[in-house]
GROMACS .gro file of C-alpha atoms in nm:
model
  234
    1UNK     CA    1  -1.704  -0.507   0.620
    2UNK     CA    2  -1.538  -0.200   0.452
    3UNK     CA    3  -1.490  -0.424   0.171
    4UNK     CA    4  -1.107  -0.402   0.090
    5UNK     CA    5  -0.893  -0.689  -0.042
    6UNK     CA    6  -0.590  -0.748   0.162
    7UNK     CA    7  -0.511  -0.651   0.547
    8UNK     CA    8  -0.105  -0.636   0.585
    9UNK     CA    9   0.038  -0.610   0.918
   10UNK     CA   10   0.391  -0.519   0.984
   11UNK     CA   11   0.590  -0.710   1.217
   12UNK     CA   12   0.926  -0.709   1.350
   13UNK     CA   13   1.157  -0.989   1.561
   14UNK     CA   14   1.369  -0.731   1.780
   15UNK     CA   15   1.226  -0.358   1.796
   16UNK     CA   16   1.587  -0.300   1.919
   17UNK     CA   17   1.722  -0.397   1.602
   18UNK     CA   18   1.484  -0.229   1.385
   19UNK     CA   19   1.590   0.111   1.599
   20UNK     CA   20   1.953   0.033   1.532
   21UNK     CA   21   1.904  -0.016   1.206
   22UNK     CA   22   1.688   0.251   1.143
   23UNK     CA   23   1.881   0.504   1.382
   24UNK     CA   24   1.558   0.566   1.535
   25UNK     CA   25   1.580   0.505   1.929
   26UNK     CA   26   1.304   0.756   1.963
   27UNK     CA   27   1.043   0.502   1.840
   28UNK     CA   28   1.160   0.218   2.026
   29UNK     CA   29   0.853   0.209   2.250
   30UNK     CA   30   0.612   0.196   1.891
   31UNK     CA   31   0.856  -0.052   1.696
   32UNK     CA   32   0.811  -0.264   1.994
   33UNK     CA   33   0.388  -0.293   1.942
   34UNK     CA   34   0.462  -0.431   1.661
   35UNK     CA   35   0.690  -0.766   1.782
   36UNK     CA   36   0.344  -0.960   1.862
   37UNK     CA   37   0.393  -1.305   1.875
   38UNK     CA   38   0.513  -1.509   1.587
   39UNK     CA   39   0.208  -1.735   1.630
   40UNK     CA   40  -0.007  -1.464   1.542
   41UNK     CA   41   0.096  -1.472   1.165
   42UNK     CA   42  -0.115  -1.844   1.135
   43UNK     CA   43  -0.435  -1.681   1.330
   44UNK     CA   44  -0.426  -1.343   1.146
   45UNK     CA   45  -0.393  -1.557   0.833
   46UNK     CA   46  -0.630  -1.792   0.865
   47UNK     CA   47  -0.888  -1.534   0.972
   48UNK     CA   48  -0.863  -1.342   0.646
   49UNK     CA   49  -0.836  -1.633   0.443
   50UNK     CA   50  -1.199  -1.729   0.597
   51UNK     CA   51  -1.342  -1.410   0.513
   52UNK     CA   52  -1.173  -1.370   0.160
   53UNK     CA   53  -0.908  -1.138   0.257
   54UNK     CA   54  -0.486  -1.175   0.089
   55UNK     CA   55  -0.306  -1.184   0.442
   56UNK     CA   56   0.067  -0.955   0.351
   57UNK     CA   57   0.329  -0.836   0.600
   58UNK     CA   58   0.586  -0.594   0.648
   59UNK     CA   59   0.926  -0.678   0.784
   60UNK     CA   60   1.218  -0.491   0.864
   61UNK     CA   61   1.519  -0.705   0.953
   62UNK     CA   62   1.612  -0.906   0.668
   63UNK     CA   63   1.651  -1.207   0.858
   64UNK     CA   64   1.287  -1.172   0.973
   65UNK     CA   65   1.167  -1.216   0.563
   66UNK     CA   66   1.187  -1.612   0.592
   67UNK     CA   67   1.026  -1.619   0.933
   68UNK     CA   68   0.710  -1.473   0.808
   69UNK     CA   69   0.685  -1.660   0.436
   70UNK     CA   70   0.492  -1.935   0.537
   71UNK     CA   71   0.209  -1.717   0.604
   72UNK     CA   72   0.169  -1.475   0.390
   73UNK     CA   73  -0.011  -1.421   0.044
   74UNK     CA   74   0.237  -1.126  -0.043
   75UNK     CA   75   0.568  -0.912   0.052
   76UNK     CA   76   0.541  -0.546   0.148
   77UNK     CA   77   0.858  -0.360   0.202
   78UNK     CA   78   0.853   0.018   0.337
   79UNK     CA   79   0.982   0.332   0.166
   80UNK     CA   80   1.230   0.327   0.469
   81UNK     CA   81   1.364  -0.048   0.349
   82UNK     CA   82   1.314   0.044  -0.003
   83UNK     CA   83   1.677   0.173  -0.117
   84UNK     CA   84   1.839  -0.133   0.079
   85UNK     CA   85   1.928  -0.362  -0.245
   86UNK     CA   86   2.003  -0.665  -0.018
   87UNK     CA   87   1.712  -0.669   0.196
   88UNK     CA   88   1.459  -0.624  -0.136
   89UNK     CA   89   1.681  -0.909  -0.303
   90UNK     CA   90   1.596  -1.112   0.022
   91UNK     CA   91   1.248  -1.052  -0.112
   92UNK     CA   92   1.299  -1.231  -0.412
   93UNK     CA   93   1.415  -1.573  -0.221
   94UNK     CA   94   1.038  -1.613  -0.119
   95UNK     CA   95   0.790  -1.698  -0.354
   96UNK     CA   96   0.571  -1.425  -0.268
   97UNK     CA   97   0.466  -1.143  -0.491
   98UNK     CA   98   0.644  -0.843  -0.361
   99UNK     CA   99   0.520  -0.436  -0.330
  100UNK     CA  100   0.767  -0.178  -0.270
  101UNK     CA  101   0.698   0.185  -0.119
  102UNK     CA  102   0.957   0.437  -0.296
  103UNK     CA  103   0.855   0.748  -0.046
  104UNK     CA  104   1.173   0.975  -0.025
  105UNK     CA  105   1.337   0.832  -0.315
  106UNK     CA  106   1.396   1.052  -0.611
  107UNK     CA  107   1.282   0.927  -1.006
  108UNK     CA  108   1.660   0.946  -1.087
  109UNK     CA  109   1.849   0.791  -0.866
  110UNK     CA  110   2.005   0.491  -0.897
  111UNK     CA  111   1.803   0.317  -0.649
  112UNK     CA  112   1.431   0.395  -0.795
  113UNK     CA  113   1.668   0.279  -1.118
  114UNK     CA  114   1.747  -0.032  -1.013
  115UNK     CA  115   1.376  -0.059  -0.862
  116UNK     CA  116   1.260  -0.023  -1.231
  117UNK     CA  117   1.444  -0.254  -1.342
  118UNK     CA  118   1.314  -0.514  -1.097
  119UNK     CA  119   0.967  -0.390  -1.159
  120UNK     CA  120   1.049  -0.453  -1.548
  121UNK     CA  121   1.132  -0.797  -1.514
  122UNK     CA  122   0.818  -0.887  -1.268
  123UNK     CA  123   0.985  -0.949  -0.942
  124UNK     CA  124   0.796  -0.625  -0.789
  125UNK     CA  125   0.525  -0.389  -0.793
  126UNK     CA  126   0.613  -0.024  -0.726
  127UNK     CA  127   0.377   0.226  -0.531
  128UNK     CA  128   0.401   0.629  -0.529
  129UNK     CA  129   0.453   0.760  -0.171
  130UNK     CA  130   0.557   1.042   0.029
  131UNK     CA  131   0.647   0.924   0.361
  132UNK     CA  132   0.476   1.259   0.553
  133UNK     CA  133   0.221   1.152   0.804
  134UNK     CA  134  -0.016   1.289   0.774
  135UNK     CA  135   0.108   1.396   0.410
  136UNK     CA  136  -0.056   1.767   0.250
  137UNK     CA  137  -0.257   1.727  -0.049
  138UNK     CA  138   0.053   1.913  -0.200
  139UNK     CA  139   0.264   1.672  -0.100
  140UNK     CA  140   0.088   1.331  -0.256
  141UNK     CA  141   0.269   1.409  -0.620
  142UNK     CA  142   0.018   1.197  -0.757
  143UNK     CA  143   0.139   1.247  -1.108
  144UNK     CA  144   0.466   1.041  -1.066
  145UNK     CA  145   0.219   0.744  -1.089
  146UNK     CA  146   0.187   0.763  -1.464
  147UNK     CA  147   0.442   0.966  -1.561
  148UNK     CA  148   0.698   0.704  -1.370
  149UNK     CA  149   0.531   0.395  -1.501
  150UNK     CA  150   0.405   0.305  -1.122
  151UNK     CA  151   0.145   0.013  -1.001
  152UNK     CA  152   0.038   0.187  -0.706
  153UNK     CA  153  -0.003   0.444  -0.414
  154UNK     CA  154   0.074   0.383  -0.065
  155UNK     CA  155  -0.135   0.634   0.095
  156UNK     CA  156  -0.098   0.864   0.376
  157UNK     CA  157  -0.330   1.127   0.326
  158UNK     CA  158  -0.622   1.051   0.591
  159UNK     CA  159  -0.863   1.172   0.324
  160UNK     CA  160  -1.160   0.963   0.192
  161UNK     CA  161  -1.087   1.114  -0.161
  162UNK     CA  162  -0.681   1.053  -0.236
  163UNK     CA  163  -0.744   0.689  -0.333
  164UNK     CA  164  -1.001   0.781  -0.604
  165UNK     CA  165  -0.787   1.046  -0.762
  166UNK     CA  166  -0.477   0.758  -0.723
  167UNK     CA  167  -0.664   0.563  -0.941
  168UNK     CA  168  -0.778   0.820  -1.200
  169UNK     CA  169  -0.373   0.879  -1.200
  170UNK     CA  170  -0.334   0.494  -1.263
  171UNK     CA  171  -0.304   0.322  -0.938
  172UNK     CA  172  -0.414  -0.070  -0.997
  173UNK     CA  173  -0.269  -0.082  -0.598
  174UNK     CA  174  -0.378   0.114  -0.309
  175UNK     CA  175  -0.259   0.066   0.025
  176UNK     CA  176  -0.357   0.294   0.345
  177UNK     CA  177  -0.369   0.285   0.702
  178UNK     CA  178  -0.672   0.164   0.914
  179UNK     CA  179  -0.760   0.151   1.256
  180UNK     CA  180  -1.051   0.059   1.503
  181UNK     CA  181  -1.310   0.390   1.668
  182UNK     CA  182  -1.067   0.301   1.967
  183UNK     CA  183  -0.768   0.327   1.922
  184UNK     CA  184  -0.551   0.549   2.158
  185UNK     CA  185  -0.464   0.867   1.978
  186UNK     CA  186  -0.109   0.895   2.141
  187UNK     CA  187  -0.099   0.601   1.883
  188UNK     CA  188   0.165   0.713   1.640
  189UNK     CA  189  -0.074   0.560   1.356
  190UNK     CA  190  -0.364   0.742   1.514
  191UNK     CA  191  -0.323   1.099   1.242
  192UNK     CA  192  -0.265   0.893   0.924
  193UNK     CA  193  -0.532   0.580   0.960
  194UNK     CA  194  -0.920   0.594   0.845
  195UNK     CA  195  -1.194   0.450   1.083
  196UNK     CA  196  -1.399   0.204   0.965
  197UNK     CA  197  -1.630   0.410   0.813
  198UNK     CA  198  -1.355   0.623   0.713
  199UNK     CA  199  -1.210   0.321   0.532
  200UNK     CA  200  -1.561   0.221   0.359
  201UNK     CA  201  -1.642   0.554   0.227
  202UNK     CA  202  -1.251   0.553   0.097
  203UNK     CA  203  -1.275   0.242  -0.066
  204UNK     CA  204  -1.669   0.354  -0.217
  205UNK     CA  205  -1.483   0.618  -0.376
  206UNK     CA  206  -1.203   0.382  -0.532
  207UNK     CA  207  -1.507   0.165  -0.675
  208UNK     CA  208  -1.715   0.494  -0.817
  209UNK     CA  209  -1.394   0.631  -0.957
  210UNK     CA  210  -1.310   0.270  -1.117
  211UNK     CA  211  -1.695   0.318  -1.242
  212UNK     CA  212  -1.648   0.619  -1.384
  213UNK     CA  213  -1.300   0.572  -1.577
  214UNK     CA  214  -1.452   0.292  -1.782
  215UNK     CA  215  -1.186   0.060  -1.992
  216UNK     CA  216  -1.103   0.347  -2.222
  217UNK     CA  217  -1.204   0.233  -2.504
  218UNK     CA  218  -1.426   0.536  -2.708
  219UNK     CA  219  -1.759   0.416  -2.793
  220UNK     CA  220  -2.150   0.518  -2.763
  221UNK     CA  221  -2.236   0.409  -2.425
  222UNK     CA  222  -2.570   0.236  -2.303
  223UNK     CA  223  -2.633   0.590  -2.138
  224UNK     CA  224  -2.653   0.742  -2.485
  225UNK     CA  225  -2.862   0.522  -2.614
  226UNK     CA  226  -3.184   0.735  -2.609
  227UNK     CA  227  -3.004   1.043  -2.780
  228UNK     CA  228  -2.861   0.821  -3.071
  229UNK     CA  229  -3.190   0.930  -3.286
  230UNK     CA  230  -3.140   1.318  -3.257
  231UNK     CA  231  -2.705   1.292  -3.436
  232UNK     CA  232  -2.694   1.478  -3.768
  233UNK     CA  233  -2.488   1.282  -3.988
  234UNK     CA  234  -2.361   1.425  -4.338
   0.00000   0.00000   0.00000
C-alpha cells in the first residue's frame, strides 16, 4: 500500500549467538524477536511474491546464510557484519544478489577497500550509512554516496525527506525501517521506523525527487515548449 519494492526481514537461528558474537548481551531480549520460526521465511515469501514485493533477509551467524537462501530474492548484510570478510564471502556461495551496509566503516580502510573491490567486480551493492538511531541530519554524510562511488543509502533518519535528498546524491537503493501504528514503543525499532503513512509520504518523495532529476541529459523540455517562440537567436 505504501508502494515500496522489497520488505527484508532480519532473522537470526540463536539470539545467544548473535550476542556472543556481537558482544552485545544487553540486547539479548530484542535479538531474540527476531528468531521467529524458520517456516516463516516460505509464508513471508510467498505473501510478497503475491503482491509484487522482492522478499530479502538479514542474517547474522554465518551458518544461518544457507538456511535462509531458498527463500529469498536477495542478501542484506548489516553495517555491524559488514567488515567480517568471511561471513560477506559466505554471501557469495548463494546465488542471491547481495547489499552491504558500510555504517562505521571509514572510506580508507582496508575493509570498505576490499568492499570496493567486490562491488567492482558485481558480487555486491554498497549503501551509505551511519549506524546512529535515530541518526542527526548532520550525521547522514550523504555526500559519500557519490563521491565514494556508492549504490545506495540505508536509512536511519525517521524523516520523510532523507530518501529524496539520497537520491538527488545518487542512491539507485534505499532501504529504511517500517513499522505498524502499533507497535510498542519500548520497541528498540520504535525511534528509527516510519508508519505507514510515514513510509508512503517517504517513498512519494523518492518518486517526485526521481521526477524532478530527469535522465540528465540537457535538452528543451515539453514544459518549455510554449516559450520556444519568444528565444533571440543571433
Amino acid at each position: 500500500a505504501c508502494s515500496c519494492s522489497a520488505v527484508k526481514f532480519q532473522w537470526t537461528s540463536d539470539p545467544d549467538a548473535m550476542c556472543a558474537r556481537r558482544g552485545a548481551g544487553e540486547y539479548r531480549d530484542d535479538y531474540a524477536l527476531l528468531a521467529f520460526p524458520m517456516s516463516h521465511h516460505a509464508t513471508l515469501q510467498a505473501h510478497c511474491h503475491a503482491h509484487g514485493l522482492q522478499y530479502g533477509c538479514t542474517v547474522f551467524l554465518p551458518r544461518d546464510v544457507a538456511k535462509v537462501a531458498p527463500f529469498i530474492d536477495f542478501q542484506k548484510s548489516a553495517s555491524f557484519e559488514a567488515s567480517d570478510r568471511a561471513f560477506i564471502e559466505a554471501h557469495f556461495e548463494i546465488d542471491k544478489p547481495l547489499i552491504v551496509s558500510t555504517g562505521m566503516m571509514d572510506s580508507h580502510s582496508e575493509a570498505f577497500a576490499w568492499l570496493k573491490s567486490q562491488q567492482q567486480s558485481g558480487r555486491l551493492s554498497m549503501l551509505g550509512c551511519s549506524s546512529a538511531y535515530p541518526c542527526p541530519i548532520d550525521g547522514l554524510n550523504l555526500a559519500s554516496i557519490r563521491r565514494c562511488g556508492l549504490d545506495g543509502f540505508s536509512d536511519h533518519s525517521h524523516d520523510v525527506r532523507v530518501g529524496a535528498w539520497a537520491v538527488a546524491a545518487g542512491a539507485e537503493i534505499l532501504e529504511t525501517h517500517f513499522r505498524l501504528d502499533d507497535c510498542d514503543p519500548a520497541n528498540k525499532d520504535y525511534a528509527v521506523a516510519f508508519t505507514p503513512a510515514e513510509f508512503k509520504q517517504y517513498i512519494q518523495n523518492v518518486r517526485d525527487c526521481e521526477a524532478a532529476m530527469g535522465d540528465g541529459q540537457k535538452r528543451v523540455m515539453d514544459a518549455e515548449q510554449p516559450m520556444l517562440r519568444y528565444r533571440v537567436t543571433a
